[in-house]
Amino acid sequence: MTATNAGRAVRPRGPSGGSESVLDKAVLEFNARGYDATSMEDLSRAVGITKSSFYHHFAGKEALLRAALERALDGLFSALEEPPGAEAPAGPSERLRRIVTRQVRVLMDELPYVTLLLRVRGNTDTERWALERRREYDGQIAALVQAAADAGEIREGVDPVLAARLLSGLVNSVAEWYRPGRRGMSGLPEEVARAAVEGILPTSH
Amino acid sequence: MTATNAGRAVRPRGPSGGSESVLDKAVLEFNARGYDATSMEDLSRAVGITKSSFYHHFAGKEALLRAALERALDGLFSALEEPPGAEAPAGPSERLRRIVTRQVRVLMDELPYVTLLLRVRGNTDTERWALERRREYDGQIAALVQAAADAGEIREGVDPVLAARLLSGLVNSVAEWYRPGRRGMSGLPEEVARAAVEGILPTSH
C-alpha cells in the first residue's frame, strides 16, 4: 500500500478522478499506437479534452508515461510484500510462490499499465528509469531464489539469475493473451505459481 | 529442413546471397524502429543499396516482412519435427520436452527474426497471417499436452491450452534478454526444457 500511495503522490492534482481517468485513456492510446507514435493531439482526442486541459493534469507526454509506468512498477513491487496480517511464509521458496501469485494478480488488475511497462525499450530517460527498476525487481527475485537454494528448498544446480528471468518471463507472458472479463480465470494466479514450482508439464507420480 | 526450404523458395532470387543479406539488415531495422515506422528510405540506407536495387530483391516493405516472418515461422514449425535419424520419443511428454529444447535453439539461432515475429500485433494482412500461424503452432502444442495428459504422463488437472500458452511464454521470454555470443549459454535450451517439466523453482527432494 505504501508503494501505491507513493505513486499517487507524484501525480498532479486535478478535478476529482480527473487525472486517473486521463491516465487510463492515455495508456490505452500508448498501447494501441506505440508511445513514440502517439502525439499530444492523439491523446487529447482519445481523452476527449482540449490540449490545454490536458496540461492541467500532466506536464506533457513523458510525464504521462512516467505516471503510468510508476503505477505498473508500484504494483509489481507491492507484490514483493506480504499483505498486512498475513501469516509469514514458511521460507524463501514459499515466499516466492506467493510473490508469483500476487504478481499475476497485479498483471490481471492493471493489464494496460503492465503491458505498457513490458513494451518499454529504453528510448527516453523515463523508459531507462523503468528498465532500471525492472532490473532491480529481478535482482530481488534472484536473491530470493538464491536464498531458497541456500536453504536447500530448491533443487541443486538451479541458476538463480536464470530462474528469476524465466519466472519473470512466465508471469509477464500472461499479458500477451489474458483479457479482463474472461470466465474461469480467477484461479490463474495460483495456476501460474503452481507451474513455476511444479512445472508447466509436471510429470505424474 | 523441408519447412526451411519451403521458406527459401518463396524469396525472390537475387545475386548470390543478396536477398539473405538484405533481409538480415532489414529485420534489424524493423526491430530497431518498429515495422510501421520504417520507410523504404530507412531500409535502403540501412542495407546500403539504392531503392531500385531494393525492389530487385523484394516487391516492397510488406514482402520483406513476409519473408522475414516466414523464416521465423519455418524455424518454429521445424522444432515440431524430430531430426532425421533421431530415436523416436518415448511418448508425447518426451516429444514436448524435445520440442521446447529445439524451439529455444531456433530462437537463439534466429533471434532477430523471432523477435520480429513476437512483436507482430496484426496491423497488416501479413501480420494477421503470422498471428494465425502462431495460433496454429500453439494448437499443435496444446494437442500434444492433451495427448500427454491422456497417456497419464503429466499430472491430472493440467489445462492443455493454458500449458501451451505458458510454454510458449516461457520459451519466447528468452528473446527479451538472450544476446548471441554470451558465454555459458550453450546449455540454455536444455535448461529451459527442464524448467518446463520440473519447474523453474523445483522443490528439492
mmCIF file with all atom_site columns, N, CA, C and O in Angstrom, chain B residues 138-172:
data_model
loop_
_atom_site.group_PDB
_atom_site.id
_atom_site.type_symbol
_atom_site.label_atom_id
_atom_site.label_alt_id
_atom_site.label_comp_id
_atom_site.label_asym_id
_atom_site.label_entity_id
_atom_site.label_seq_id
_atom_site.pdbx_PDB_ins_code
_atom_site.Cartn_x
_atom_site.Cartn_y
_atom_site.Cartn_z
_atom_site.occupancy
_atom_site.B_iso_or_equiv
_atom_site.pdbx_formal_charge
_atom_site.auth_seq_id
_atom_site.auth_comp_id
_atom_site.auth_asym_id
_atom_site.auth_atom_id
_atom_site.pdbx_PDB_model_num
ATOM 1   N N  . ASP B 1 138 ? 0.537  -23.072 -31.494 1.00 0.00 ? 138 ASP B N  1
ATOM 2   C CA . ASP B 1 138 ? 0.102  -23.259 -30.106 1.00 0.00 ? 138 ASP B CA 1
ATOM 3   C C  . ASP B 1 138 ? -0.950 -24.367 -30.020 1.00 0.00 ? 138 ASP B C  1
ATOM 4   O O  . ASP B 1 138 ? -0.988 -25.120 -29.049 1.00 0.00 ? 138 ASP B O  1
ATOM 5   N N  . GLY B 1 139 ? -1.791 -24.462 -31.068 1.00 0.00 ? 139 GLY B N  1
ATOM 6   C CA . GLY B 1 139 ? -2.805 -25.521 -31.109 1.00 0.00 ? 139 GLY B CA 1
ATOM 7   C C  . GLY B 1 139 ? -2.154 -26.904 -31.170 1.00 0.00 ? 139 GLY B C  1
ATOM 8   O O  . GLY B 1 139 ? -2.605 -27.841 -30.506 1.00 0.00 ? 139 GLY B O  1
ATOM 9   N N  . GLN B 1 140 ? -1.081 -27.026 -31.944 1.00 0.00 ? 140 GLN B N  1
ATOM 10  C CA . GLN B 1 140 ? -0.382 -28.308 -32.037 1.00 0.00 ? 140 GLN B CA 1
ATOM 11  C C  . GLN B 1 140 ? 0.264  -28.663 -30.696 1.00 0.00 ? 140 GLN B C  1
ATOM 12  O O  . GLN B 1 140 ? 0.260  -29.827 -30.284 1.00 0.00 ? 140 GLN B O  1
ATOM 13  N N  . ILE B 1 141 ? 0.805  -27.657 -30.019 1.00 0.00 ? 141 ILE B N  1
ATOM 14  C CA . ILE B 1 141 ? 1.404  -27.901 -28.697 1.00 0.00 ? 141 ILE B CA 1
ATOM 15  C C  . ILE B 1 141 ? 0.310  -28.319 -27.699 1.00 0.00 ? 141 ILE B C  1
ATOM 16  O O  . ILE B 1 141 ? 0.479  -29.280 -26.944 1.00 0.00 ? 141 ILE B O  1
ATOM 17  N N  . ALA B 1 142 ? -0.816 -27.599 -27.727 1.00 0.00 ? 142 ALA B N  1
ATOM 18  C CA . ALA B 1 142 ? -1.918 -27.932 -26.811 1.00 0.00 ? 142 ALA B CA 1
ATOM 19  C C  . ALA B 1 142 ? -2.381 -29.370 -27.046 1.00 0.00 ? 142 ALA B C  1
ATOM 20  O O  . ALA B 1 142 ? -2.668 -30.099 -26.092 1.00 0.00 ? 142 ALA B O  1
ATOM 21  N N  . ALA B 1 143 ? -2.431 -29.806 -28.320 1.00 0.00 ? 143 ALA B N  1
ATOM 22  C CA . ALA B 1 143 ? -2.857 -31.175 -28.641 1.00 0.00 ? 143 ALA B CA 1
ATOM 23  C C  . ALA B 1 143 ? -1.861 -32.185 -28.069 1.00 0.00 ? 143 ALA B C  1
ATOM 24  O O  . ALA B 1 143 ? -2.259 -33.248 -27.563 1.00 0.00 ? 143 ALA B O  1
ATOM 25  N N  . LEU B 1 144 ? -0.590 -31.851 -28.125 1.00 0.00 ? 144 LEU B N  1
ATOM 26  C CA . LEU B 1 144 ? 0.424  -32.746 -27.550 1.00 0.00 ? 144 LEU B CA 1
ATOM 27  C C  . LEU B 1 144 ? 0.322  -32.795 -26.023 1.00 0.00 ? 144 LEU B C  1
ATOM 28  O O  . LEU B 1 144 ? 0.505  -33.853 -25.421 1.00 0.00 ? 144 LEU B O  1
ATOM 29  N N  . VAL B 1 145 ? 0.035  -31.639 -25.401 1.00 0.00 ? 145 VAL B N  1
ATOM 30  C CA . VAL B 1 145 ? -0.144 -31.636 -23.939 1.00 0.00 ? 145 VAL B CA 1
ATOM 31  C C  . VAL B 1 145 ? -1.344 -32.516 -23.592 1.00 0.00 ? 145 VAL B C  1
ATOM 32  O O  . VAL B 1 145 ? -1.293 -33.326 -22.657 1.00 0.00 ? 145 VAL B O  1
ATOM 33  N N  . GLN B 1 146 ? -2.416 -32.384 -24.379 1.00 0.00 ? 146 GLN B N  1
ATOM 34  C CA . GLN B 1 146 ? -3.606 -33.222 -24.153 1.00 0.00 ? 146 GLN B CA 1
ATOM 35  C C  . GLN B 1 146 ? -3.244 -34.701 -24.285 1.00 0.00 ? 146 GLN B C  1
ATOM 36  O O  . GLN B 1 146 ? -3.647 -35.523 -23.464 1.00 0.00 ? 146 GLN B O  1
ATOM 37  N N  . ALA B 1 147 ? -2.453 -35.026 -25.304 1.00 0.00 ? 147 ALA B N  1
ATOM 38  C CA . ALA B 1 147 ? -2.038 -36.421 -25.517 1.00 0.00 ? 147 ALA B CA 1
ATOM 39  C C  . ALA B 1 147 ? -1.203 -36.923 -24.336 1.00 0.00 ? 147 ALA B C  1
ATOM 40  O O  . ALA B 1 147 ? -1.377 -38.067 -23.880 1.00 0.00 ? 147 ALA B O  1
ATOM 41  N N  . ALA B 1 148 ? -0.335 -36.054 -23.818 1.00 0.00 ? 148 ALA B N  1
ATOM 42  C CA . ALA B 1 148 ? 0.489  -36.433 -22.662 1.00 0.00 ? 148 ALA B CA 1
ATOM 43  C C  . ALA B 1 148 ? -0.395 -36.659 -21.432 1.00 0.00 ? 148 ALA B C  1
ATOM 44  O O  . ALA B 1 148 ? -0.164 -37.583 -20.645 1.00 0.00 ? 148 ALA B O  1
ATOM 45  N N  . ALA B 1 149 ? -1.425 -35.807 -21.288 1.00 0.00 ? 149 ALA B N  1
ATOM 46  C CA . ALA B 1 149 ? -2.359 -35.962 -20.167 1.00 0.00 ? 149 ALA B CA 1
ATOM 47  C C  . ALA B 1 149 ? -3.142 -37.272 -20.326 1.00 0.00 ? 149 ALA B C  1
ATOM 48  O O  . ALA B 1 149 ? -3.283 -38.047 -19.376 1.00 0.00 ? 149 ALA B O  1
ATOM 49  N N  . ASP B 1 150 ? -3.632 -37.534 -21.540 1.00 0.00 ? 150 ASP B N  1
ATOM 50  C CA . ASP B 1 150 ? -4.405 -38.764 -21.817 1.00 0.00 ? 150 ASP B CA 1
ATOM 51  C C  . ASP B 1 150 ? -3.560 -40.009 -21.557 1.00 0.00 ? 150 ASP B C  1
ATOM 52  O O  . ASP B 1 150 ? -4.078 -41.040 -21.134 1.00 0.00 ? 150 ASP B O  1
ATOM 53  N N  . ALA B 1 151 ? -2.255 -39.905 -21.843 1.00 0.00 ? 151 ALA B N  1
ATOM 54  C CA . ALA B 1 151 ? -1.358 -41.043 -21.644 1.00 0.00 ? 151 ALA B CA 1
ATOM 55  C C  . ALA B 1 151 ? -0.965 -41.185 -20.164 1.00 0.00 ? 151 ALA B C  1
ATOM 56  O O  . ALA B 1 151 ? -0.196 -42.081 -19.808 1.00 0.00 ? 151 ALA B O  1
ATOM 57  N N  . GLY B 1 152 ? -1.483 -40.289 -19.333 1.00 0.00 ? 152 GLY B N  1
ATOM 58  C CA . GLY B 1 152 ? -1.174 -40.348 -17.898 1.00 0.00 ? 152 GLY B CA 1
ATOM 59  C C  . GLY B 1 152 ? 0.261  -39.929 -17.591 1.00 0.00 ? 152 GLY B C  1
ATOM 60  O O  . GLY B 1 152 ? 0.779  -40.226 -16.522 1.00 0.00 ? 152 GLY B O  1
ATOM 61  N N  . GLU B 1 153 ? 0.892  -39.231 -18.540 1.00 0.00 ? 153 GLU B N  1
ATOM 62  C CA . GLU B 1 153 ? 2.299  -38.841 -18.339 1.00 0.00 ? 153 GLU B CA 1
ATOM 63  C C  . GLU B 1 153 ? 2.438  -37.556 -17.539 1.00 0.00 ? 153 GLU B C  1
ATOM 64  O O  . GLU B 1 153 ? 3.469  -37.338 -16.911 1.00 0.00 ? 153 GLU B O  1
ATOM 65  N N  . ILE B 1 154 ? 1.435  -36.703 -17.634 1.00 0.00 ? 154 ILE B N  1
ATOM 66  C CA . ILE B 1 154 ? 1.532  -35.475 -16.828 1.00 0.00 ? 154 ILE B CA 1
ATOM 67  C C  . ILE B 1 154 ? 0.397  -35.441 -15.806 1.00 0.00 ? 154 ILE B C  1
ATOM 68  O O  . ILE B 1 154 ? -0.638 -36.078 -15.988 1.00 0.00 ? 154 ILE B O  1
ATOM 69  N N  . ARG B 1 155 ? 0.659  -34.691 -14.753 1.00 0.00 ? 155 ARG B N  1
ATOM 70  C CA . ARG B 1 155 ? -0.259 -34.655 -13.610 1.00 0.00 ? 155 ARG B CA 1
ATOM 71  C C  . ARG B 1 155 ? -1.671 -34.289 -14.051 1.00 0.00 ? 155 ARG B C  1
ATOM 72  O O  . ARG B 1 155 ? -1.871 -33.422 -14.900 1.00 0.00 ? 155 ARG B O  1
ATOM 73  N N  . GLU B 1 156 ? -2.645 -34.931 -13.435 1.00 0.00 ? 156 GLU B N  1
ATOM 74  C CA . GLU B 1 156 ? -4.041 -34.611 -13.737 1.00 0.00 ? 156 GLU B CA 1
ATOM 75  C C  . GLU B 1 156 ? -4.352 -33.165 -13.373 1.00 0.00 ? 156 GLU B C  1
ATOM 76  O O  . GLU B 1 156 ? -3.762 -32.618 -12.455 1.00 0.00 ? 156 GLU B O  1
ATOM 77  N N  . GLY B 1 157 ? -5.264 -32.584 -14.105 1.00 0.00 ? 157 GLY B N  1
ATOM 78  C CA . GLY B 1 157 ? -5.715 -31.237 -13.763 1.00 0.00 ? 157 GLY B CA 1
ATOM 79  C C  . GLY B 1 157 ? -4.963 -30.143 -14.497 1.00 0.00 ? 157 GLY B C  1
ATOM 80  O O  . GLY B 1 157 ? -5.317 -28.977 -14.369 1.00 0.00 ? 157 GLY B O  1
ATOM 81  N N  . VAL B 1 158 ? -3.936 -30.518 -15.275 1.00 0.00 ? 158 VAL B N  1
ATOM 82  C CA . VAL B 1 158 ? -3.232 -29.504 -16.063 1.00 0.00 ? 158 VAL B CA 1
ATOM 83  C C  . VAL B 1 158 ? -4.095 -29.163 -17.286 1.00 0.00 ? 158 VAL B C  1
ATOM 84  O O  . VAL B 1 158 ? -4.510 -30.058 -18.019 1.00 0.00 ? 158 VAL B O  1
ATOM 85  N N  . ASP B 1 159 ? -4.378 -27.879 -17.459 1.00 0.00 ? 159 ASP B N  1
ATOM 86  C CA . ASP B 1 159 ? -5.189 -27.430 -18.596 1.00 0.00 ? 159 ASP B CA 1
ATOM 87  C C  . ASP B 1 159 ? -4.281 -27.317 -19.831 1.00 0.00 ? 159 ASP B C  1
ATOM 88  O O  . ASP B 1 159 ? -3.357 -26.499 -19.844 1.00 0.00 ? 159 ASP B O  1
ATOM 89  N N  . PRO B 1 160 ? -4.532 -28.135 -20.881 1.00 0.00 ? 160 PRO B N  1
ATOM 90  C CA . PRO B 1 160 ? -3.618 -28.153 -22.033 1.00 0.00 ? 160 PRO B CA 1
ATOM 91  C C  . PRO B 1 160 ? -3.473 -26.802 -22.726 1.00 0.00 ? 160 PRO B C  1
ATOM 92  O O  . PRO B 1 160 ? -2.374 -26.451 -23.164 1.00 0.00 ? 160 PRO B O  1
ATOM 93  N N  . VAL B 1 161 ? -4.570 -26.038 -22.807 1.00 0.00 ? 161 VAL B N  1
ATOM 94  C CA . VAL B 1 161 ? -4.486 -24.743 -23.502 1.00 0.00 ? 161 VAL B CA 1
ATOM 95  C C  . VAL B 1 161 ? -3.633 -23.774 -22.685 1.00 0.00 ? 161 VAL B C  1
ATOM 96  O O  . VAL B 1 161 ? -2.752 -23.100 -23.225 1.00 0.00 ? 161 VAL B O  1
ATOM 97  N N  . LEU B 1 162 ? -3.867 -23.746 -21.374 1.00 0.00 ? 162 LEU B N  1
ATOM 98  C CA . LEU B 1 162 ? -3.040 -22.886 -20.513 1.00 0.00 ? 162 LEU B CA 1
ATOM 99  C C  . LEU B 1 162 ? -1.582 -23.337 -20.555 1.00 0.00 ? 162 LEU B C  1
ATOM 100 O O  . LEU B 1 162 ? -0.676 -22.511 -20.677 1.00 0.00 ? 162 LEU B O  1
ATOM 101 N N  . ALA B 1 163 ? -1.351 -24.654 -20.492 1.00 0.00 ? 163 ALA B N  1
ATOM 102 C CA . ALA B 1 163 ? 0.025  -25.162 -20.517 1.00 0.00 ? 163 ALA B CA 1
ATOM 103 C C  . ALA B 1 163 ? 0.730  -24.746 -21.823 1.00 0.00 ? 163 ALA B C  1
ATOM 104 O O  . ALA B 1 163 ? 1.891  -24.324 -21.798 1.00 0.00 ? 163 ALA B O  1
ATOM 105 N N  . ALA B 1 164 ? 0.017  -24.849 -22.950 1.00 0.00 ? 164 ALA B N  1
ATOM 106 C CA . ALA B 1 164 ? 0.616  -24.457 -24.237 1.00 0.00 ? 164 ALA B CA 1
ATOM 107 C C  . ALA B 1 164 ? 0.976  -22.973 -24.231 1.00 0.00 ? 164 ALA B C  1
ATOM 108 O O  . ALA B 1 164 ? 2.041  -22.573 -24.706 1.00 0.00 ? 164 ALA B O  1
ATOM 109 N N  . ARG B 1 165 ? 0.085  -22.156 -23.659 1.00 0.00 ? 165 ARG B N  1
ATOM 110 C CA . ARG B 1 165 ? 0.365  -20.716 -23.591 1.00 0.00 ? 165 ARG B CA 1
ATOM 111 C C  . ARG B 1 165 ? 1.560  -20.417 -22.700 1.00 0.00 ? 165 ARG B C  1
ATOM 112 O O  . ARG B 1 165 ? 2.396  -19.581 -23.025 1.00 0.00 ? 165 ARG B O  1
ATOM 113 N N  . LEU B 1 166 ? 1.617  -21.093 -21.547 1.00 0.00 ? 166 LEU B N  1
ATOM 114 C CA . LEU B 1 166 ? 2.725  -20.832 -20.619 1.00 0.00 ? 166 LEU B CA 1
ATOM 115 C C  . LEU B 1 166 ? 4.047  -21.332 -21.193 1.00 0.00 ? 166 LEU B C  1
ATOM 116 O O  . LEU B 1 166 ? 5.090  -20.689 -21.034 1.00 0.00 ? 166 LEU B O  1
ATOM 117 N N  . LEU B 1 167 ? 4.017  -22.471 -21.891 1.00 0.00 ? 167 LEU B N  1
ATOM 118 C CA . LEU B 1 167 ? 5.230  -22.985 -22.545 1.00 0.00 ? 167 LEU B CA 1
ATOM 119 C C  . LEU B 1 167 ? 5.750  -21.974 -23.539 1.00 0.00 ? 167 LEU B C  1
ATOM 120 O O  . LEU B 1 167 ? 6.938  -21.649 -23.574 1.00 0.00 ? 167 LEU B O  1
ATOM 121 N N  . SER B 1 168 ? 4.834  -21.505 -24.378 1.00 0.00 ? 168 SER B N  1
ATOM 122 C CA . SER B 1 168 ? 5.206  -20.539 -25.401 1.00 0.00 ? 168 SER B CA 1
ATOM 123 C C  . SER B 1 168 ? 5.734  -19.257 -24.739 1.00 0.00 ? 168 SER B C  1
ATOM 124 O O  . SER B 1 168 ? 6.754  -18.691 -25.168 1.00 0.00 ? 168 SER B O  1
ATOM 125 N N  . GLY B 1 169 ? 5.098  -18.820 -23.663 1.00 0.00 ? 169 GLY B N  1
ATOM 126 C CA . GLY B 1 169 ? 5.551  -17.632 -22.946 1.00 0.00 ? 169 GLY B CA 1
ATOM 127 C C  . GLY B 1 169 ? 6.933  -17.828 -22.337 1.00 0.00 ? 169 GLY B C  1
ATOM 128 O O  . GLY B 1 169 ? 7.792  -16.952 -22.416 1.00 0.00 ? 169 GLY B O  1
ATOM 129 N N  . LEU B 1 170 ? 7.145  -18.999 -21.746 1.00 0.00 ? 170 LEU B N  1
ATOM 130 C CA . LEU B 1 170 ? 8.438  -19.300 -21.125 1.00 0.00 ? 170 LEU B CA 1
ATOM 131 C C  . LEU B 1 170 ? 9.556  -19.254 -22.174 1.00 0.00 ? 170 LEU B C  1
ATOM 132 O O  . LEU B 1 170 ? 10.575 -18.591 -21.995 1.00 0.00 ? 170 LEU B O  1
ATOM 133 N N  . VAL B 1 171 ? 9.334  -19.965 -23.275 1.00 0.00 ? 171 VAL B N  1
ATOM 134 C CA . VAL B 1 171 ? 10.354 -20.034 -24.334 1.00 0.00 ? 171 VAL B CA 1
ATOM 135 C C  . VAL B 1 171 ? 10.589 -18.640 -24.936 1.00 0.00 ? 171 VAL B C  1
ATOM 136 O O  . VAL B 1 171 ? 11.729 -18.189 -25.043 1.00 0.00 ? 171 VAL B O  1
ATOM 137 N N  . ASN B 1 172 ? 9.509  -17.972 -25.316 1.00 0.00 ? 172 ASN B N  1
ATOM 138 C CA . ASN B 1 172 ? 9.672  -16.703 -26.030 1.00 0.00 ? 172 ASN B CA 1
ATOM 139 C C  . ASN B 1 172 ? 10.281 -15.610 -25.167 1.00 0.00 ? 172 ASN B C  1
ATOM 140 O O  . ASN B 1 172 ? 10.914 -14.684 -25.680 1.00 0.00 ? 172 ASN B O  1
#
